[in-house]
């Protein structure tokens, strides 16, 4: 699961000085680079984990088409 709850520690390169939910994609990209994985794989795995943890149906996850 990816999160952005550290408002004053935004990832490098973000235009905003605050860390918001909109910057979660930057977190996913950084994690993918760190692990040597594809960003799509990170998105797939973290979405699957969020569904399991929060007991969400696939339709309730925004932007998820799987």
Backbone as numpy.savetxt, mean C-alpha at the origin, in Angstrom:
# Nx Ny Nz CAx CAy CAz Cx Cy Cz
0.07 -5.89 4.90 -0.79 -4.72 4.90 0.11 -3.49 4.90
-0.20 -2.54 4.06 0.55 -1.28 4.00 -0.25 -0.19 4.70
0.47 0.74 5.31 -0.22 1.83 5.99 0.56 3.13 5.84
-0.08 4.22 6.21 0.55 5.54 6.14 0.21 6.34 7.38
0.37 5.75 8.56 -0.07 6.46 9.77 1.03 7.27 10.46
2.12 7.51 9.79 3.18 8.35 10.33 3.16 9.66 9.53
2.32 10.62 9.93 2.05 11.78 9.09 3.25 12.67 8.77
4.28 12.64 9.59 5.40 13.55 9.35 6.65 12.84 8.85
6.51 11.60 8.42 7.63 10.85 7.87 7.28 10.35 6.47
6.94 11.27 5.59 6.56 10.91 4.23 7.76 10.34 3.48
7.52 9.40 2.55 8.61 8.84 1.75 9.35 9.92 0.95
10.63 9.72 0.73 11.41 10.66 -0.06 10.81 10.81 -1.44
10.86 12.01 -1.95 10.38 12.25 -3.30 8.92 12.67 -3.39
8.18 12.55 -2.29 6.78 12.98 -2.34 6.72 14.49 -2.25
5.84 15.07 -3.04 5.71 16.53 -3.04 5.13 17.02 -1.72
4.22 16.27 -1.16 3.60 16.65 0.11 4.56 16.40 1.26
4.53 17.24 2.24 5.37 17.04 3.42 4.67 16.14 4.43
3.38 15.92 4.23 2.62 15.04 5.12 2.39 13.70 4.45
2.39 12.69 5.25 2.14 11.33 4.78 0.64 11.09 4.89
-0.01 10.81 3.77 -1.46 10.59 3.76 -1.75 9.24 3.12
-2.99 8.75 3.22 -3.33 7.49 2.56 -3.05 7.50 1.06
-3.05 8.67 0.45 -2.77 8.77 -0.99 -1.34 8.35 -1.32
-0.46 8.35 -0.32 0.94 8.00 -0.58 1.24 6.51 -0.35
0.20 5.71 -0.15 0.43 4.28 0.09 1.09 3.62 -1.12
0.86 4.14 -2.32 1.50 3.56 -3.50 3.02 3.75 -3.45
3.47 4.87 -2.89 4.91 5.09 -2.73 5.49 4.09 -1.74
4.73 3.76 -0.72 5.17 2.76 0.26 5.28 1.39 -0.42
4.30 1.06 -1.25 4.33 -0.21 -1.98 5.52 -0.28 -2.93
5.80 0.83 -3.61 6.95 0.86 -4.53 8.27 0.69 -3.78
8.38 1.35 -2.62 9.61 1.23 -1.81 9.78 -0.19 -1.29
8.69 -0.81 -0.86 8.75 -2.19 -0.38 9.14 -3.14 -1.50
8.56 -2.93 -2.67 8.89 -3.77 -3.83 10.38 -3.67 -4.16
10.91 -2.45 -4.15 12.34 -2.25 -4.44 13.20 -2.91 -3.37
12.81 -2.77 -2.13 13.56 -3.35 -1.02 13.61 -4.87 -1.10
12.48 -5.47 -1.49 12.38 -6.93 -1.55 12.75 -7.51 -2.91
12.98 -6.63 -3.89 13.29 -7.11 -5.24 12.08 -7.77 -5.89
10.92 -7.25 -5.63 9.67 -7.79 -6.17 8.99 -6.75 -7.05
8.00 -7.20 -7.78 7.20 -6.34 -8.64 6.15 -5.63 -7.78
5.88 -4.37 -8.08 4.88 -3.61 -7.33 3.51 -4.27 -7.39
3.16 -4.86 -8.54 1.87 -5.55 -8.66 1.79 -6.73 -7.70
2.90 -7.44 -7.50 2.91 -8.56 -6.56 2.70 -8.05 -5.13
3.34 -6.96 -4.79 3.16 -6.37 -3.46 1.70 -5.97 -3.26
1.10 -5.37 -4.27 -0.31 -4.97 -4.19 -1.21 -6.19 -4.01
-0.95 -7.25 -4.77 -1.75 -8.47 -4.67 -1.67 -9.07 -3.27
-0.46 -9.21 -2.77 -0.25 -9.86 -1.46 -0.83 -9.01 -0.33
-0.58 -7.70 -0.36 -1.09 -6.86 0.72 -2.61 -6.72 0.68
-3.19 -6.73 -0.52 -4.65 -6.71 -0.62 -5.24 -8.00 -0.07
-4.63 -9.13 -0.40 -5.09 -10.41 0.12 -5.01 -10.43 1.65
-3.91 -9.91 2.19 -3.76 -9.86 3.65 -4.81 -8.96 4.29
-5.07 -7.80 3.69 -6.08 -6.89 4.23 -7.45 -7.55 4.22
-7.78 -8.24 3.12 -9.07 -8.95 3.06 -9.20 -9.95 4.20
-8.12 -10.71 4.42 -8.15 -11.74 5.47 -8.24 -11.11 6.86
-7.40 -10.15 7.14 -7.36 -9.53 8.46 -8.66 -8.81 8.80
-9.18 -8.05 7.85 -10.37 -7.24 8.10 -11.66 -7.92 7.65
-11.56 -9.16 7.20 -12.70 -9.96 6.75 -13.52 -9.21 5.69
-12.81 -8.75 4.65 -13.44 -8.01 3.57 -13.71 -8.92 2.38
-14.80 -8.66 1.70 -15.06 -9.38 0.45 -14.28 -8.69 -0.65
-13.97 -9.39 -1.74 -13.23 -8.76 -2.84 -13.89 -7.48 -3.35
-15.21 -7.45 -3.39 -15.91 -6.27 -3.89 -15.76 -5.07 -2.98
-15.42 -5.28 -1.72 -15.35 -4.15 -0.77 -13.98 -3.48 -0.77
-13.02 -4.01 -1.54 -11.69 -3.41 -1.59 -11.62 -2.51 -2.82
-11.47 -1.22 -2.59 -11.47 -0.23 -3.69 -10.41 -0.56 -4.73
-10.82 -0.53 -5.97 -9.91 -0.72 -7.09 -9.51 -2.17 -7.33
-10.01 -3.10 -6.52 -9.62 -4.50 -6.69 -10.53 -5.17 -7.71
-9.95 -5.74 -8.74 -10.75 -6.41 -9.77 -10.57 -7.90 -9.74
-9.84 -8.42 -8.75 -9.62 -9.87 -8.68 -10.74 -10.56 -7.93
